Amino acid sequence: MSEMDGPAGSPVLEINELRMVYGGRAVVDGLTFQVKRGEIFGLLGPNGAGKTTTLSIVEGLVRPVSGGARVDGFDVRRHPFEVKARLGVQLQSSSFQPELSVEQIVRLYAGVYGVRLTREGIGRSLGTIGLGEERGKRFKQLSGGQQQRLALSIATIHSPTLLLLDEPTAGLDPQSRRALWNRIEGLRSGGSSILLTTHSMEEAQAVCDRVAIMDHGVLITVGTPAELISKHKDDPDVLAVAHGQVTLEDVFIGLTGSEIHD
Ligand code: ADP
């Protein structure tokens, strides 16, 4: 293993002094944080906080004004191919051809990522996401939860080191949401580290080892959900919004303001 493959214990993602400006306004403004190997890390923030821009920089889709990001030790600008090979990104369901069958989609993306899959292998992997009976169905015939499970399965077809999930459970019913949390934990057990964005404090608490709260492009606080509650439970802004015992949501609203961002 070369030094750049990232020895155990080294961060799987390093965001360093990242800055992005649109129309003269800094939307990511000196952002620094790390995701540890084997961690499920939640990036929380109101709409417009800069979460998607940050993920887009890690994916190499957006070039930052300054600062940088490293995946498994590889700089996202200087080593885009090494980064892409290690990164799994969940595509929006609109990215898939609605007329293709489930099996055709799996074969297509296995080809894109250079992964060899036998007919039996495809059957097994569809079975693990509850789509064993659906392999001949067209994508557009799947339910929302099924489409979402297929999208996650495709994002992880090449066993990525780091998986980026932008609001993975938005729009899912409670059963599908819980099934997805189990799947995310399963992917972590399988060796992936996960960075997800969410608006759900319940989700952050249920699956994230650590969370970062950001707003206006700036990191406000980072820690385990329990640490954030204990660290901020006596902040006047948090107490002002709490109803009874302070929750992670109270901390979030206290630190980012209760005005609606949209
Ligand atoms: P979040 O994901 O936290 O909701 P975003 O990263 O999508 O936040 O957006 C942060 C800010 O940057 C928002 O004010 C958004 O309008 C702005 N923004 C994002 N992408 C662009 C773009 N391509 N051009 C101009 N402004 C953008």
XYZ file of C-alpha atoms and ligand atoms in Angstrom:
289
model
C 0.000 0.000 0.000
C 1.459 3.376 -0.929
C 1.365 6.267 1.476
C -1.344 7.870 -0.644
C -3.718 4.926 -0.235
C -4.314 6.236 3.211
C -3.155 4.201 6.176
C -5.856 3.127 8.613
C -6.621 6.021 10.910
C -5.890 8.708 8.304
C -8.915 10.807 7.284
C -10.831 9.546 4.277
C -11.875 13.112 3.432
C -10.035 16.323 4.254
C -11.702 19.648 3.496
C -9.180 22.405 3.955
C -9.937 26.150 4.022
C -12.389 25.702 1.159
C -13.776 28.857 -0.410
C -16.279 29.281 -3.247
C -17.758 32.542 -4.492
C -20.824 33.031 -6.722
C -21.717 36.495 -7.977
C -19.303 38.156 -5.547
C -20.809 36.328 -2.560
C -18.894 33.661 -0.622
C -21.157 30.592 -0.396
C -18.392 28.424 1.104
C -16.108 30.525 3.228
C -12.998 28.935 4.741
C -14.589 25.550 5.427
C -12.375 22.966 7.168
C -13.376 19.535 8.465
C -12.391 15.884 8.168
C -14.277 12.626 7.807
C -12.519 9.749 9.544
C -12.125 6.305 8.020
C -15.144 4.111 8.792
C -17.263 7.047 9.877
C -20.817 8.061 8.955
C -20.603 11.845 8.963
C -23.579 14.186 8.628
C -23.302 17.646 7.084
C -26.228 19.693 8.365
C -27.278 23.191 7.452
C -30.322 25.174 6.347
C -31.073 25.607 2.636
C -28.351 27.673 0.995
C -25.751 26.875 3.675
C -23.296 25.593 1.040
C -23.616 21.816 1.533
C -24.238 20.850 -2.105
C -21.508 23.219 -3.301
C -19.087 21.505 -0.919
C -20.065 18.046 -2.209
C -19.760 19.288 -5.812
C -16.195 20.432 -5.116
C -15.316 17.007 -3.669
C -16.842 15.378 -6.775
C -14.683 17.609 -8.988
C -17.718 19.271 -10.612
C -16.988 22.723 -9.190
C -13.582 24.382 -8.941
C -13.122 26.226 -5.638
C -11.695 29.746 -5.540
C -9.171 28.571 -2.964
C -8.512 25.806 -0.503
C -8.877 22.152 -1.365
C -10.205 18.714 -0.671
C -8.480 15.327 -0.506
C -10.139 11.935 -0.797
C -8.047 9.103 0.636
C -5.041 11.430 0.410
C -5.650 12.394 -3.240
C -6.203 16.043 -4.090
C -9.506 16.357 -5.986
C -8.087 18.836 -8.532
C -4.714 17.228 -9.137
C -5.768 13.555 -9.074
C -9.353 13.488 -10.413
C -9.155 9.906 -11.721
C -7.828 8.460 -8.458
C -10.558 10.377 -6.622
C -13.357 9.183 -8.968
C -12.268 5.556 -8.525
C -12.646 5.936 -4.752
C -15.819 7.991 -4.676
C -19.416 6.785 -4.806
C -22.058 9.408 -5.557
C -25.739 8.698 -5.460
C -27.338 9.979 -8.647
C -30.780 11.549 -8.591
C -33.422 9.167 -9.915
C -33.914 11.540 -12.871
C -30.402 10.570 -14.060
C -31.548 7.074 -15.082
C -33.117 6.183 -18.414
C -36.766 5.482 -17.491
C -37.208 2.928 -20.306
C -34.222 0.749 -19.346
C -34.789 -2.342 -17.237
C -33.276 -2.712 -13.788
C -30.847 -5.312 -15.109
C -29.846 -3.121 -18.075
C -29.115 -0.230 -15.726
C -26.970 -2.419 -13.467
C -25.042 -3.755 -16.493
C -24.592 -0.243 -17.893
C -23.077 1.150 -14.697
C -21.017 -1.967 -13.983
C -19.481 -1.306 -17.412
C -18.921 2.384 -16.627
C -17.056 1.481 -13.422
C -15.238 -1.502 -14.944
C -16.860 -3.993 -12.566
C -17.412 -7.561 -13.846
C -20.795 -8.979 -12.872
C -22.164 -12.413 -13.737
C -25.893 -13.040 -14.211
C -25.919 -14.721 -10.808
C -23.954 -11.849 -9.289
C -26.550 -9.362 -10.555
C -29.340 -11.542 -9.149
C -27.619 -11.706 -5.753
C -26.973 -7.984 -5.540
C -30.557 -7.159 -6.587
C -31.770 -9.694 -4.012
C -29.916 -7.902 -1.210
C -31.793 -4.668 -1.995
C -35.160 -6.418 -2.342
C -35.292 -6.063 -6.141
C -34.742 -9.725 -7.008
C -38.189 -9.953 -8.605
C -37.833 -6.613 -10.372
C -34.832 -7.235 -12.607
C -36.919 -7.204 -15.804
C -38.998 -4.162 -14.872
C -38.400 -0.763 -16.439
C -36.931 1.862 -14.144
C -40.048 4.032 -14.448
C -42.209 1.159 -13.157
C -40.375 1.032 -9.821
C -41.737 2.738 -6.696
C -39.832 5.724 -5.267
C -38.253 3.545 -2.576
C -37.203 0.923 -5.134
C -35.679 3.582 -7.422
C -33.783 4.991 -4.479
C -32.445 1.542 -3.457
C -31.287 0.890 -6.997
C -29.577 4.304 -7.156
C -27.690 3.567 -3.934
C -26.734 0.121 -5.140
C -25.308 1.639 -8.327
C -23.430 4.327 -6.406
C -21.657 1.540 -4.499
C -21.152 -0.924 -7.373
C -17.360 -0.309 -7.297
C -17.069 -0.553 -3.460
C -16.107 3.104 -2.992
C -13.893 4.236 -0.139
C -16.082 7.299 0.388
C -19.782 7.531 -0.375
C -21.431 10.954 -0.779
C -25.192 11.057 -0.217
C -27.074 14.324 -0.721
C -30.338 14.083 1.269
C -30.614 10.322 0.717
C -33.936 9.842 2.496
C -35.796 12.954 1.298
C -39.300 11.945 0.222
C -39.150 8.369 1.549
C -41.787 6.856 3.836
C -40.692 5.874 7.373
C -40.244 2.181 6.490
C -38.070 2.945 3.452
C -36.126 5.481 5.475
C -35.279 2.929 8.159
C -34.374 0.322 5.540
C -32.014 2.878 4.006
C -30.397 3.653 7.370
C -29.724 -0.086 7.771
C -28.249 -0.183 4.298
C -25.994 2.803 5.035
C -24.778 1.076 8.205
C -24.226 -2.108 6.193
C -22.112 -0.196 3.674
C -20.020 1.185 6.510
C -19.546 -2.364 7.891
C -18.453 -3.322 4.390
C -15.604 -0.786 4.542
C -17.026 2.449 3.082
C -17.037 5.782 4.885
C -20.086 7.959 4.337
C -20.708 11.695 4.125
C -24.399 12.555 3.962
C -26.403 15.746 4.044
C -29.765 15.782 5.732
C -32.450 18.077 7.079
C -33.580 15.408 9.500
C -32.177 15.640 13.004
C -33.716 12.233 13.692
C -31.640 10.835 10.849
C -28.491 12.582 12.058
C -29.007 11.133 15.506
C -29.909 7.656 14.246
C -27.051 7.045 11.818
C -24.313 9.677 12.100
C -21.260 9.130 14.299
C -20.441 12.838 14.019
C -22.205 15.814 12.514
C -21.076 19.248 11.388
C -23.508 22.162 11.393
C -22.755 24.787 8.754
C -24.450 28.019 7.741
C -23.525 30.823 5.316
C -20.614 28.678 4.093
C -19.026 28.493 7.539
C -18.660 25.560 9.928
C -20.376 26.429 13.189
C -19.787 23.296 15.247
C -18.778 19.642 14.860
C -18.977 16.583 17.108
C -21.102 13.568 17.975
C -24.813 14.405 18.350
C -24.468 13.903 22.130
C -21.396 16.174 22.257
C -23.189 18.938 20.378
C -26.135 18.824 22.778
C -23.877 18.866 25.824
C -21.653 21.618 24.360
C -24.488 23.961 23.335
C -27.346 23.146 25.731
C -26.717 26.290 27.787
C -26.197 28.685 24.838
C -28.828 31.442 25.169
C -29.863 31.057 21.491
C -30.443 27.325 22.036
C -32.323 27.763 25.306
C -34.545 30.359 23.635
C -35.870 27.794 21.126
C -35.891 24.668 23.325
C -39.134 23.159 24.555
C -38.069 21.141 27.592
C -34.965 19.013 27.340
C -32.555 20.326 24.685
C -32.515 18.227 21.491
C -30.169 18.218 18.490
C -32.864 20.112 16.592
C -32.860 22.838 19.264
C -29.071 23.111 18.900
C -29.426 23.282 15.111
C -32.126 25.974 15.177
C -30.438 27.881 17.992
C -27.158 28.041 16.075
C -28.548 28.687 12.576
C -31.512 30.930 13.413
C -35.213 30.232 13.254
C -35.942 32.320 10.166
C -36.955 30.243 7.124
C -34.204 29.793 4.508
C -35.466 28.973 1.017
P -27.272 23.895 0.297
O -26.907 22.617 -0.402
O -26.725 23.957 1.688
O -28.738 24.187 0.256
P -25.934 25.184 -1.913
O -24.507 24.759 -1.884
O -26.820 24.517 -2.897
O -26.544 25.101 -0.451
O -26.005 26.743 -2.213
C -25.290 27.712 -1.477
C -25.544 29.079 -2.088
O -24.882 29.150 -3.345
C -27.018 29.360 -2.349
O -27.262 30.713 -2.034
C -27.153 29.106 -3.827
O -28.174 29.900 -4.376
C -25.790 29.513 -4.357
N -25.408 28.773 -5.564
C -25.228 27.440 -5.653
N -24.839 27.090 -6.898
C -24.789 28.225 -7.618
C -24.448 28.532 -8.979
N -24.090 27.583 -9.852
N -24.499 29.831 -9.350
C -24.837 30.799 -8.479
N -25.165 30.591 -7.187
C -25.141 29.312 -6.756
